[in-house]
CSV table of C-alpha atoms in Angstrom, one decimal:
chain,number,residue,atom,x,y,z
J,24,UNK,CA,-12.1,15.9,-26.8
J,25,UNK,CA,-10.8,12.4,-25.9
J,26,UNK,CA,-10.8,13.2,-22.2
J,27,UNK,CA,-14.0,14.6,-22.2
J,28,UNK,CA,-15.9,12.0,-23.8
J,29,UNK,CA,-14.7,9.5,-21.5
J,30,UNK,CA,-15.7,11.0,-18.3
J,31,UNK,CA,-18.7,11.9,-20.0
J,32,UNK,CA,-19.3,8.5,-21.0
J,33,UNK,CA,-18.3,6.4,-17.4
J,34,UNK,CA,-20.2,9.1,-15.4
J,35,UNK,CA,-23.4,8.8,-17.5
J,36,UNK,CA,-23.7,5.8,-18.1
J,37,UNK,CA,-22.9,5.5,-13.6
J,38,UNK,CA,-25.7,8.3,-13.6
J,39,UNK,CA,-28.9,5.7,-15.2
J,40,UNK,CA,-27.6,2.9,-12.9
J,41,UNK,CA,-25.2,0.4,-14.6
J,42,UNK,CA,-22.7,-1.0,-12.4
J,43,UNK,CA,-19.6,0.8,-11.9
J,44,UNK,CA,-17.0,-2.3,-13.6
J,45,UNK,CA,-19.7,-2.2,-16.8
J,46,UNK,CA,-19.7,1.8,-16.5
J,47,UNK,CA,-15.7,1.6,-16.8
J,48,UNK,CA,-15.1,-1.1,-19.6
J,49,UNK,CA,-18.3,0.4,-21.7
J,50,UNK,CA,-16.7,3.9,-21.3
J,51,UNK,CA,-12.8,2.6,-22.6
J,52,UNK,CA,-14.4,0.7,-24.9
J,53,UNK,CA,-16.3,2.9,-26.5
J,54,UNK,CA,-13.8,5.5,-26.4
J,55,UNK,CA,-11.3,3.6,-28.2
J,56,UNK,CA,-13.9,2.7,-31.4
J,57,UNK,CA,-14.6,6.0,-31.8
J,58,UNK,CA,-11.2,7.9,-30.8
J,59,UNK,CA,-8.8,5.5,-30.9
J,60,UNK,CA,-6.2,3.9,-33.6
J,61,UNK,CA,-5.9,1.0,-31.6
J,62,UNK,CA,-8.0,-1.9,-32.7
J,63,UNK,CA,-10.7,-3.4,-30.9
J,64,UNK,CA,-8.3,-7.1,-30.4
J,65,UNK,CA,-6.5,-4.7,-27.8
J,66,UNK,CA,-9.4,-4.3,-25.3
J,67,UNK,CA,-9.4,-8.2,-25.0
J,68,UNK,CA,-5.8,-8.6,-25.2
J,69,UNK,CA,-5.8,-5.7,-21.6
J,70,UNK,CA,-8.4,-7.7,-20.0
J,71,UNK,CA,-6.3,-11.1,-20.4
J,72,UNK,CA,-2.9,-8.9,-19.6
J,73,UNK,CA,-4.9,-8.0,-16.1
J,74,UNK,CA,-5.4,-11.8,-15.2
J,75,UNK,CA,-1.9,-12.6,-16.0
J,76,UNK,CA,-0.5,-9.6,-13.1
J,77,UNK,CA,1.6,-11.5,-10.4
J,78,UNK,CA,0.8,-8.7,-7.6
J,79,UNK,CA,-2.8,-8.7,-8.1
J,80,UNK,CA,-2.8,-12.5,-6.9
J,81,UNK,CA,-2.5,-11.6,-3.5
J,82,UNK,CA,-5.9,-10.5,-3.4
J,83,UNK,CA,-7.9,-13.8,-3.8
J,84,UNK,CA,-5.8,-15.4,-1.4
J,85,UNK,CA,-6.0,-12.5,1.1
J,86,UNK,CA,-9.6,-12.5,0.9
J,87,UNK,CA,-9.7,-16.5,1.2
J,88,UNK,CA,-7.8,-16.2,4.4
J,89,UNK,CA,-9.9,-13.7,5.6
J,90,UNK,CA,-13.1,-15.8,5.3
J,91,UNK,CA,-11.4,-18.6,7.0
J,92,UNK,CA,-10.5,-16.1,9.7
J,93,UNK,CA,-14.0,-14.9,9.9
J,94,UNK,CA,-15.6,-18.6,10.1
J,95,UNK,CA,-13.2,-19.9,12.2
J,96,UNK,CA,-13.6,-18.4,15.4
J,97,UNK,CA,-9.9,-16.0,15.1
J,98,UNK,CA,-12.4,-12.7,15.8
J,99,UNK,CA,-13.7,-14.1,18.8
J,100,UNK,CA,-10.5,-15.1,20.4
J,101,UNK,CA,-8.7,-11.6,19.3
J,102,UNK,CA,-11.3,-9.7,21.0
J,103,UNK,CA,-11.3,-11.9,24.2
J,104,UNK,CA,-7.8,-11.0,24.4
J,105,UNK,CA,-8.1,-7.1,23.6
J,106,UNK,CA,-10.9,-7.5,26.2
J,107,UNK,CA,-8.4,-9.3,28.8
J,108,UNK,CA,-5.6,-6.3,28.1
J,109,UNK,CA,-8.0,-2.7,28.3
J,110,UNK,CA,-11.5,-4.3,29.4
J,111,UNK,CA,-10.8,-2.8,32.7
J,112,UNK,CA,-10.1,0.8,31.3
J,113,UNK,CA,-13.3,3.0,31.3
J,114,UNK,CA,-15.3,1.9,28.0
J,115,UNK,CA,-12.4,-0.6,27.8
J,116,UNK,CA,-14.8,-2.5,25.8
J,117,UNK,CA,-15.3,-0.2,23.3
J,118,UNK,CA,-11.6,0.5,23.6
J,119,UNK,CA,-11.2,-3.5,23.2
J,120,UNK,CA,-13.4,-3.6,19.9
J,121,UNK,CA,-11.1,-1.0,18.3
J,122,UNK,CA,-8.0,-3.3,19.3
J,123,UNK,CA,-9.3,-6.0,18.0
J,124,UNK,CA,-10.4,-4.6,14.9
J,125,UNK,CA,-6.7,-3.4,14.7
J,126,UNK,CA,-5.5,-7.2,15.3
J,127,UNK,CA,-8.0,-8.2,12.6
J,128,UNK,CA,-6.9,-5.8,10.0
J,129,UNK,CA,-3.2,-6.9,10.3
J,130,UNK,CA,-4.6,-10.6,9.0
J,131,UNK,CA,-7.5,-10.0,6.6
J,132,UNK,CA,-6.4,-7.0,4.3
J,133,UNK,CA,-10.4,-5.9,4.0
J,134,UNK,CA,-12.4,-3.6,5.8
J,135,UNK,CA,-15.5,-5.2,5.0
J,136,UNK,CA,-14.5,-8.2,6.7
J,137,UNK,CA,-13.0,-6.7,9.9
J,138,UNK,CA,-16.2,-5.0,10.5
J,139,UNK,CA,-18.2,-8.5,9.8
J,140,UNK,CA,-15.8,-10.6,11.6
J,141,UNK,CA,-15.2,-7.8,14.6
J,142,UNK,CA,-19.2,-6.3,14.6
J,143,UNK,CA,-20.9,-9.2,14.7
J,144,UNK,CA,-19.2,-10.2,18.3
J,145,UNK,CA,-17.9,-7.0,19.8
J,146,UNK,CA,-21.3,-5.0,19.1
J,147,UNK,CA,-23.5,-7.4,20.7
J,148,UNK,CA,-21.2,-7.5,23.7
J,149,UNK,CA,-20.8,-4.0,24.0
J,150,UNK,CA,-24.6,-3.8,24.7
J,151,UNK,CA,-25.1,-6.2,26.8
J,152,UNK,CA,-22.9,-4.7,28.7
J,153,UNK,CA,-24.9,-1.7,28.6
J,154,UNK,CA,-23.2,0.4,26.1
J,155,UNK,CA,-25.8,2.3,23.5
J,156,UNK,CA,-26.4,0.3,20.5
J,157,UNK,CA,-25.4,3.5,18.2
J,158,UNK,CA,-22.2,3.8,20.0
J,159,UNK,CA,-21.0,0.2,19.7
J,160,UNK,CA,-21.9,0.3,15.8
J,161,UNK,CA,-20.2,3.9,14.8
J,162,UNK,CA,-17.7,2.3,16.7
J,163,UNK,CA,-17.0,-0.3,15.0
J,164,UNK,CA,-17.8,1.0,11.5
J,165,UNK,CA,-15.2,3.2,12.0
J,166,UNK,CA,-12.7,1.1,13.5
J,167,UNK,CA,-12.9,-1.2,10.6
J,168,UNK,CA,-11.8,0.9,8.1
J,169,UNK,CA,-8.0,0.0,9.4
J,170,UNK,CA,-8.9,-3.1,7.5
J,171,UNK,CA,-7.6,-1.7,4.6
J,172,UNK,CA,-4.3,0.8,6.3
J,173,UNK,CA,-3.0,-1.6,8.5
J,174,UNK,CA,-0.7,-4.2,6.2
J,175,UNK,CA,-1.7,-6.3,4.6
J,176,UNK,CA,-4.1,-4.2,2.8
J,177,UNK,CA,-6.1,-5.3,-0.7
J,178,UNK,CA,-6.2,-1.5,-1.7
J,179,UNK,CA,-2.5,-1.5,-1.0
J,180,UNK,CA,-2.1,-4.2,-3.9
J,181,UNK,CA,-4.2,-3.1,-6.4
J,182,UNK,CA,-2.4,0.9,-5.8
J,183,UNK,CA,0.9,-1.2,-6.6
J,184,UNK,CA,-0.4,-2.9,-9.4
J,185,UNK,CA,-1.4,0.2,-10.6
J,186,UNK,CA,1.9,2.7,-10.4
J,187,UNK,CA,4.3,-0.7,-10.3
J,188,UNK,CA,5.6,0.5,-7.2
J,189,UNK,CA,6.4,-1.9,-4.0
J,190,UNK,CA,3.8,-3.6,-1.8
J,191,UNK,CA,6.5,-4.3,0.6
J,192,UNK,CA,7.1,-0.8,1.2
J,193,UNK,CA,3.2,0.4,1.0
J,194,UNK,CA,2.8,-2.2,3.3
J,195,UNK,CA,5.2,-1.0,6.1
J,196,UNK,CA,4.4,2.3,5.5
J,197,UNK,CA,1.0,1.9,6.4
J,198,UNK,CA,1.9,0.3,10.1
J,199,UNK,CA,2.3,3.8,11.9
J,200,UNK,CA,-1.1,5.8,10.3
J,201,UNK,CA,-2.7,2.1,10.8
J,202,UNK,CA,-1.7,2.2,14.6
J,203,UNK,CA,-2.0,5.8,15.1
J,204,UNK,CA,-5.6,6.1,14.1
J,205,UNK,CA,-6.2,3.4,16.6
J,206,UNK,CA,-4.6,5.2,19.1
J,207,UNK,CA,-6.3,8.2,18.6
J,208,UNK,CA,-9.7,6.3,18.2
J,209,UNK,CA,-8.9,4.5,21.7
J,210,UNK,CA,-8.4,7.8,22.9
J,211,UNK,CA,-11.3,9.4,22.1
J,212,UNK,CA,-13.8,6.5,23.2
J,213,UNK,CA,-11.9,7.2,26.8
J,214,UNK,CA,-12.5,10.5,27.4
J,215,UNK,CA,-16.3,10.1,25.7
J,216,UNK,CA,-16.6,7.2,27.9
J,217,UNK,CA,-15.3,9.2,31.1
J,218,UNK,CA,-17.7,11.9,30.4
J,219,UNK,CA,-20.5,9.3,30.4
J,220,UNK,CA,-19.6,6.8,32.6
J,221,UNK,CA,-19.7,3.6,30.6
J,222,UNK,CA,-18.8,0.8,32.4
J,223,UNK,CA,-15.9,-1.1,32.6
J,224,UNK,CA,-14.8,-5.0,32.7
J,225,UNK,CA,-13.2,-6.3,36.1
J,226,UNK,CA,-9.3,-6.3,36.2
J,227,UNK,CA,-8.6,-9.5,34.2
J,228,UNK,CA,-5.9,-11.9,36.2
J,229,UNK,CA,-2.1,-12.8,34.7
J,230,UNK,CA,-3.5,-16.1,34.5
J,231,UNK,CA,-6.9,-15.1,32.9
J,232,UNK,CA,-4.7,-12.3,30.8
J,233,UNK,CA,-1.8,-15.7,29.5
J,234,UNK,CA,-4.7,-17.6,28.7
J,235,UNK,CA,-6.5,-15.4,26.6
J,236,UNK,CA,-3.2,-14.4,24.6
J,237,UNK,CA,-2.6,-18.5,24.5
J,238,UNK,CA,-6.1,-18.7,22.8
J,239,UNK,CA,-5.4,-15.4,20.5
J,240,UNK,CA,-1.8,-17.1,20.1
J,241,UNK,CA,-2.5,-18.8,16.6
J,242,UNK,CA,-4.3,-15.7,14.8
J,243,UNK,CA,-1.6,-13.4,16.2
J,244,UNK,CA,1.0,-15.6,14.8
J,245,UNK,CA,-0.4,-15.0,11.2
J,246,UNK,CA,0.8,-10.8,11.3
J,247,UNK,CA,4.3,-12.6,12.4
J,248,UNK,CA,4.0,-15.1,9.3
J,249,UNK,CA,2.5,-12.5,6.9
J,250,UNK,CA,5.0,-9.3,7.5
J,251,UNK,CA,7.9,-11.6,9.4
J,252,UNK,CA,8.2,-13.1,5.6
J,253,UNK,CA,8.0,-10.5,3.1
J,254,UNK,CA,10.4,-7.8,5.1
J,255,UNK,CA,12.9,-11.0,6.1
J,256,UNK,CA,12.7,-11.8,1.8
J,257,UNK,CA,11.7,-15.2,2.8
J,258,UNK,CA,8.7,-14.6,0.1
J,259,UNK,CA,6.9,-12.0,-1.8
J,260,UNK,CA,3.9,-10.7,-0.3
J,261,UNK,CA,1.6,-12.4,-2.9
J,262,UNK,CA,3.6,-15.6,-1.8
J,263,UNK,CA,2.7,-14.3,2.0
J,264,UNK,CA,-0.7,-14.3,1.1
J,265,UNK,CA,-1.3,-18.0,0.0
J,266,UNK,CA,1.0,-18.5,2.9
J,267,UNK,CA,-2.1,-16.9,5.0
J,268,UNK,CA,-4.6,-18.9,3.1
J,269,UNK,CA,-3.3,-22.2,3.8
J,270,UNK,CA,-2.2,-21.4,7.4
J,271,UNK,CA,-5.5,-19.9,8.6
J,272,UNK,CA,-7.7,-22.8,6.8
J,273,UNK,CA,-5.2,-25.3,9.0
J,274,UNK,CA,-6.2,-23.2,12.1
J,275,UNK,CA,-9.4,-22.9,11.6
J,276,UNK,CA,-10.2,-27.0,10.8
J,277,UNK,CA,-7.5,-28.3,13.2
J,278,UNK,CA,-6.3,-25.9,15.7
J,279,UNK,CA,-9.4,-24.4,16.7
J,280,UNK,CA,-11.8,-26.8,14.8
J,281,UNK,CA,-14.4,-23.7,15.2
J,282,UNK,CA,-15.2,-25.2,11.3
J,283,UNK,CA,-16.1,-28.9,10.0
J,284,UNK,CA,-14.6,-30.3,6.5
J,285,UNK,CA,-18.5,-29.8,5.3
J,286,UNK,CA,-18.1,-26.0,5.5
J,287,UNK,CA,-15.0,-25.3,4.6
J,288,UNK,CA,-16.5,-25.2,0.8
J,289,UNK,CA,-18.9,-22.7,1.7
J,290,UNK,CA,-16.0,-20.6,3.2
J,291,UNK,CA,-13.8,-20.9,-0.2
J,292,UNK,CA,-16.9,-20.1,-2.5
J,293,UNK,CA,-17.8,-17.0,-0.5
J,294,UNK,CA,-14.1,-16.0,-0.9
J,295,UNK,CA,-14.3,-16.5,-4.4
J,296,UNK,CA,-17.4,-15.1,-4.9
J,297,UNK,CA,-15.8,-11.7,-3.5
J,298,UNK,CA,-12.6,-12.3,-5.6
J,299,UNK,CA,-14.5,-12.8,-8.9
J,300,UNK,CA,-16.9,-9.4,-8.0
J,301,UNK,CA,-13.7,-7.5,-7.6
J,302,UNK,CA,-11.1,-8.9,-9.4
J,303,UNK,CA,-14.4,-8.0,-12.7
J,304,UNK,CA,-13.9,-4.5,-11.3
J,305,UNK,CA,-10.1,-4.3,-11.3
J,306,UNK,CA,-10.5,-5.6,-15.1
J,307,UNK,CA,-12.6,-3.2,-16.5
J,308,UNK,CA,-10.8,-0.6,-14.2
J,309,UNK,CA,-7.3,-1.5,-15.9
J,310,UNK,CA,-9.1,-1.7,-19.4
J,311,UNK,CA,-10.1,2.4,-18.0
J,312,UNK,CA,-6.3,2.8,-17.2
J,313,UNK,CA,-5.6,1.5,-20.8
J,314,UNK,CA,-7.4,3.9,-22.6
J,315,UNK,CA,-6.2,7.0,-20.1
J,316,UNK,CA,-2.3,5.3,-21.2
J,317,UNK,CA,-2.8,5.7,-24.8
J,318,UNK,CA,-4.3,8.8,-24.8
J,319,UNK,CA,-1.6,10.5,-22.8
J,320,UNK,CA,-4.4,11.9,-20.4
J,321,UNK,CA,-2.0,11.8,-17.7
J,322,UNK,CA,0.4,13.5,-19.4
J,323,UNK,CA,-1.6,15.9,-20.6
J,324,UNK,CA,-3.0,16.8,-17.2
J,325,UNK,CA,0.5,16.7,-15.7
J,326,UNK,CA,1.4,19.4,-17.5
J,327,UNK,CA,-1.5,21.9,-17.0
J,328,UNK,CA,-1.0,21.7,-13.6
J,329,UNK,CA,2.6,22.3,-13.5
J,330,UNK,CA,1.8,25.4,-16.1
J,331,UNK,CA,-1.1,26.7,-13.5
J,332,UNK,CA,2.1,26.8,-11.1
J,333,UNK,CA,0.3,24.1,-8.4
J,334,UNK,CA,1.8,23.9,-5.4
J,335,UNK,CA,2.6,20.5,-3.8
J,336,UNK,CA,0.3,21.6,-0.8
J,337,UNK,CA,-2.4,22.8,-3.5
J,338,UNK,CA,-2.4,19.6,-5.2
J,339,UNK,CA,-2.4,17.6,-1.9
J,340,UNK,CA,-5.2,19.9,-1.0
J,341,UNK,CA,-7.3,18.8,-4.2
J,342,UNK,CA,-6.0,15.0,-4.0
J,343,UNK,CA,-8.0,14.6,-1.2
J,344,UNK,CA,-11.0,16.4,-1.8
J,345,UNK,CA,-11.5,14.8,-5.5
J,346,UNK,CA,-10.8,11.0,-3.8
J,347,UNK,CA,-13.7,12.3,-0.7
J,348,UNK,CA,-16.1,13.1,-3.6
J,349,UNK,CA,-15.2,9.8,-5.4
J,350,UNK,CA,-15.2,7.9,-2.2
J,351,UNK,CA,-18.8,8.8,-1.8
J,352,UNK,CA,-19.8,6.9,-5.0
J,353,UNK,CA,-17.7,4.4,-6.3
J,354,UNK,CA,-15.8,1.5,-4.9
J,355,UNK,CA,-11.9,1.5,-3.5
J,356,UNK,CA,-10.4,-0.5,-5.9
J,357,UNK,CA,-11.9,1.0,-9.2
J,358,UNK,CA,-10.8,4.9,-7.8
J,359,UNK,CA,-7.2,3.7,-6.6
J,360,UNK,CA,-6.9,2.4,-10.8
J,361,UNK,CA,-8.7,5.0,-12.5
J,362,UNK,CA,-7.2,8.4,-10.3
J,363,UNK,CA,-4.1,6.7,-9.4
J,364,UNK,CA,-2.5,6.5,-13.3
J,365,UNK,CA,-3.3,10.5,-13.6
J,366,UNK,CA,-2.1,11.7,-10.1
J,367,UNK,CA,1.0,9.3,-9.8
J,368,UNK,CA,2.9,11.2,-12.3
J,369,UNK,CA,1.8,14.6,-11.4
J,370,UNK,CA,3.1,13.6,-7.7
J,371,UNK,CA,6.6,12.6,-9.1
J,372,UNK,CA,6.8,15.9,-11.1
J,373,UNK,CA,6.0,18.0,-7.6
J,374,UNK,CA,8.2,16.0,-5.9
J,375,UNK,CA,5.7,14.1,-3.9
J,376,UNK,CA,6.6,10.2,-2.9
J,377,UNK,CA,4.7,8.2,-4.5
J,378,UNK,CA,4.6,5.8,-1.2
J,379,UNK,CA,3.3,8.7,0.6
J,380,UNK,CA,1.1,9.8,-2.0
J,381,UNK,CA,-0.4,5.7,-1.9
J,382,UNK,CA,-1.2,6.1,1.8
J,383,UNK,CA,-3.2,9.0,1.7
J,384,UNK,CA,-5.4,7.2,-1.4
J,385,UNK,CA,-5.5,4.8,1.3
J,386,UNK,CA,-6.6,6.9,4.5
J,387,UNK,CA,-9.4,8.4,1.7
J,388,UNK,CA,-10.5,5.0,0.8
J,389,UNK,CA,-11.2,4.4,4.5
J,390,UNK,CA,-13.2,7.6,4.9
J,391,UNK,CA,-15.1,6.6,1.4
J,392,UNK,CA,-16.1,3.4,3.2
J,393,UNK,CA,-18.2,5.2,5.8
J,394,UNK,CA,-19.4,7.7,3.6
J,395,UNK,CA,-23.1,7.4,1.9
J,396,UNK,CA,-24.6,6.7,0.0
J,397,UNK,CA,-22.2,3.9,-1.4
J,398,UNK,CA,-20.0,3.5,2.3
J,399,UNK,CA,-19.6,-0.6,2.0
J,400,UNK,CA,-18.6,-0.4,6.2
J,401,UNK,CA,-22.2,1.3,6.9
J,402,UNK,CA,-23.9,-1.7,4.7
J,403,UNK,CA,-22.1,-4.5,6.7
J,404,UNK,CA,-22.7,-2.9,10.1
J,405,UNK,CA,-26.2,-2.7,9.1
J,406,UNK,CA,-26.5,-5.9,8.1
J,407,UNK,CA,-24.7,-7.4,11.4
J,408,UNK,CA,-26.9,-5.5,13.8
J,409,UNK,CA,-30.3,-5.2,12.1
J,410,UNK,CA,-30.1,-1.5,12.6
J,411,UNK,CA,-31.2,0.7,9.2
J,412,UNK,CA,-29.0,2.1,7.4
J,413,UNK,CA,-30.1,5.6,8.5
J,414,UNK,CA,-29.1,4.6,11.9
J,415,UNK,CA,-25.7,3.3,11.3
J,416,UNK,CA,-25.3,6.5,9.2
J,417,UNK,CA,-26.0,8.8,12.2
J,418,UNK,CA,-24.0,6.4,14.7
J,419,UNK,CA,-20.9,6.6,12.1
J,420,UNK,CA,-20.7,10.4,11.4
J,421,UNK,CA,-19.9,11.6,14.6
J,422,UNK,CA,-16.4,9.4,14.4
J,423,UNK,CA,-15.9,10.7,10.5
J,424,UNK,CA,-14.6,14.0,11.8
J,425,UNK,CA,-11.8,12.2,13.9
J,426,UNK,CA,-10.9,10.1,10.3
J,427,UNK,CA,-11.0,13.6,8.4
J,428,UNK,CA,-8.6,15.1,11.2
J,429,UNK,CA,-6.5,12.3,11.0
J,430,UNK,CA,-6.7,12.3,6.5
J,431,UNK,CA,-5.0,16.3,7.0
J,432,UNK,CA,-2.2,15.5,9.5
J,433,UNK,CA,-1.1,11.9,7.5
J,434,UNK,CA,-1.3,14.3,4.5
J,435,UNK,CA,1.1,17.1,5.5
J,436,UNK,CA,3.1,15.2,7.7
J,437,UNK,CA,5.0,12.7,5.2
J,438,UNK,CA,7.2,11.1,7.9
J,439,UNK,CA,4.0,9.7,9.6
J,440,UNK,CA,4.3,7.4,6.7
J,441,UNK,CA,8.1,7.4,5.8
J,442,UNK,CA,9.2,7.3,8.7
J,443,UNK,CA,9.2,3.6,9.2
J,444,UNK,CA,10.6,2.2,5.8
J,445,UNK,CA,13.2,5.0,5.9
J,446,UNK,CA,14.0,4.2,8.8
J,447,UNK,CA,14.7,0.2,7.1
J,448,UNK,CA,15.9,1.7,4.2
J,449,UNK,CA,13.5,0.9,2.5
C-alpha cells in the first residue's frame, strides 16, 4: 500500500505540472504523515543530513569550474587544437567537434555545459565551412552527452552518494565507454561525410599543430590535475574538484585573461545558480530515498524478483528500458537517487557489479538528455543556435540510434567498463 501510494503521489502530482524536486519531497513527505511511524522532525533532519554529504561537494565546485571553463576561452582553444589534429580528415571538423567535446567533458563533469561551451563555437564553424546546420547541431547534441561518461562526471557523484560506492572507481571506469562512444561517433561522421563529400580543413603544419596544443596546453593540463590526483591518492575527488575550481578561474583571469575581475562574479553566480537548482533536487530526491529506506521498498522488490526467477540479462534488459522511459521525463540526478536505492541491491543479489551497473545508469542518462520532451542537451543546442526545438529534435534523432547501439553492447559486455580499474586493481 506504501509503495503504491508514493508513486501514485510523485507521478501525479509530476502529471498537473509541479516541478519534479517539489513532486519528490511532497510525495515522501506525505507518505511518511500518513504511513509512516517516523515523525515529521525526521524529514528535516534528512534534508540537513544531505547538505552535510562530503561526496556530494564535488558537484558545486565541478560545475564552478566548468563555468570558468566556459567563460574563459578553454572551448575555443580545445577545439582549435582537435581542429589542428583531424581537420584535414573528411568532415574532420565535425570529427574535431566530437574531439573537443570529449576534451571538454574530461574537465567540466556536465553535459549541458559541453554542449554550451563546445556548440556555441564548433557549430557556427562547421557551417561556415559549409556543413548543414542540422548536421553540426545533432552533432554536437550528441557528442555532449560524454559530458557526463567521461570522468569527472556530476551523475557519477550523485550515483556514489547514492549506493556509497567509490567515485574513484566510477570515475575510471567510465574512461573506455567515454572514449569508445567517441570513437564510434568519429567514425560514423567519416563514412557519412565520405558519402557526402563534406569538406575538409588544409593539413595543419607541426608548427601550426605545437602551437595549437601550446594554446590547448593549460585546459589539457586540468584532466592531468583532476584524474593525475585522485588515482595517485594525492586527494579525493571532491578535493580534485575545488582543485579544478581554483585552477581554471587562475587560467581563465591570468593565463588566458579571456575574462576581467568584473566578470568573474557573474561566472561564480551562474555556477551557483546551477548548484542551488540541483543540489534542491538531490535534497528532495534523498528525502525520496529516505522514505523508500524505511519502508524496505527495496527490499521488498528485491525479493519478488529473485522469486519470479529474473535473470541477470532479464533484469539488465528492464534496467534499461525503465531508466529510457524515465530519461524521457525527469532530470539525471533525481532518477540516479530515486531508481538507484531499488536496483543497487537487486544487482548485488544477481551478481551484477554495482560499478558496472553505475555506468549503464550513466550511458541512459546520456540518451535521456537527447530525448524529448525533457532532453536538457536538445534545449541548450536550441538555445546556442536559434534553431526550434523541433529542429534540433530531428537533427539529434538520427545519432540516438548509434547511443542506443552503444547503451546494449556497454550493457552485456561488463569488461568495456571493468576492464580498466581491474586492470588497477581497483
Amino acid at each position: 500500500m506504501t509503495i503504491l501510494f508514493l508513486f501514485m503521489a510523485l507521478f501525479a502530482l509530476m502529471f498537473i505540472g509541479v516541478p519534479v524536486a517539489v513532486s519528490l519531497g511532497l510525495a515522501g513527505s506525505v507518505t511518511i504523515m500518513l504511513f509512516s511511524p517516523d515523525s515529521v522532525r525526521s524529514l528535516a533532519i534528512k534534508l540537513f543530513e544531505t547538505s552535510e554529504h562530503y561526496t556530494l561537494l564535488a558537484i558545486p565546485f565541478f560545475l564552478l569550474a566548468g563555468s570558468f571553463m566556459t567563460t574563459g576561452g578553454v572551448a575555443r582553444r580545445l577545439i582549435d587544437f582537435a581542429n589542428a589534429s583531424v581537420g584535414h580528415i573528411r568532415g574532420g571538423l565535425a570529427i574535431g567537434a566530437v574531439m573537443a567535446c570529449m576534451l571538454f567533458a574530461a574537465l567540466s563533469g556536465s553535459s549541458p555545459a559541453t554542449v554550451a561551451a563546445v556548440g556555441s563555437i564548433a557549430i557556427a564553424g562547421m557551417v561556415r565551412s559549409g556543413y548543414p546546420q542540422p548536421f553540426a547541431a545533432g552533432i554536437v547534441t550528441n557528442a555532449g552527452t560524454l559530458g557526463i561518461l567521461i570522468p569527472p562526471s556530476v551523475v557519477m557523484v550523485v550515483y556514489a552518494a547514492a549506493t556509497e560506492t567509490s567515485v574513484g572507481k566510477l570515475f575510471m571506469a567510465g574512461v573506455v565507454p567515454g572514449v569508445l562512444l567517441g570513437l564510434v561517433l568519429m567514425v560514423a561522421i567519416y563514412v557519412i561525410a565520405v558519402k557526402k563529400n563534406l569538406p575538409a580543413l588544409p593539413k595543419a603544419t607541426p608548427r601550426q599543430w605545437f602551437a595549437a596544443a601550446r594554446k590547448a596546453a593549460w585546459g589539457l593540463l586540468l584532466m592531468v590535475i583532476i584524474l593525475g590526483g585522485i588515482y595517485s591518492g594525492m586527494f579525493t575527488p571532491t578535493e580534485a574538484a575545488a582543485v579544478a575550481a581554483v585552477y581554471s578561474a587562475f587560467i581563465a583571469l591570468f593565463v588566458y585573461k579571456d575574462m576581467t575581475f568584473k566578470e568573474a562574479p557573474k561566472v561564480v553566480l551562474e555556477a551557483a545558480k546551477l548548484s542551488i537548482m540541483l543540489m534542491f533536487i538531490i535534497a528532495n530526491a534523498m528525502l525520496f530515498a529516505h522514505v523508500l529506506t524505511t519502508e524496505q521498498i527495496p527490499q521488498q522488490i528485491t525479493a519478488m524478483v529473485l522469486e519470479a526467477g529474473l535473470q541477470p540479462w532479464m533484469f539488465l534488459l528492464a534496467v534499461n528500458i525503465l531508466l529510457l522511459i524515465a530519461g524521457a521525463f525527469m532530470e539525471p540526478s533525481a532518477i540516479i537517487l530515486i531508481l538507484a536505492p531499488i536496483l543497487f541491491p537487486i544487482a548485488i543479489e544477481l551478481g551484477v557489479d554495482p560499478i558496472h551497473l553505475g555506468i549503464i545508469m550513466v550511458v541512459n542518462m546520456e540518451i535521456g538528455l537527447i530525448t524529448p520532451p525533457v532532453g536538457l542537451n536538445l534545449f541548450v543546442t536550441s538555445a546556442v543556435t536559434g534553431m526550434s526545438l523541433a529542429e534540433v529534435i530531428r537533427a539529434a534523432m538520427p545519432w540516438l540510434m548509434l547511443l542506443l547501439g552503444f547503451l546494449v553492447l556497454v550493457t552485456y559486455v561488463p569488461s568495456i567498463s571493468m576492464g580498466l580499474p581491474n586492470l588497477l586493481g581497483m
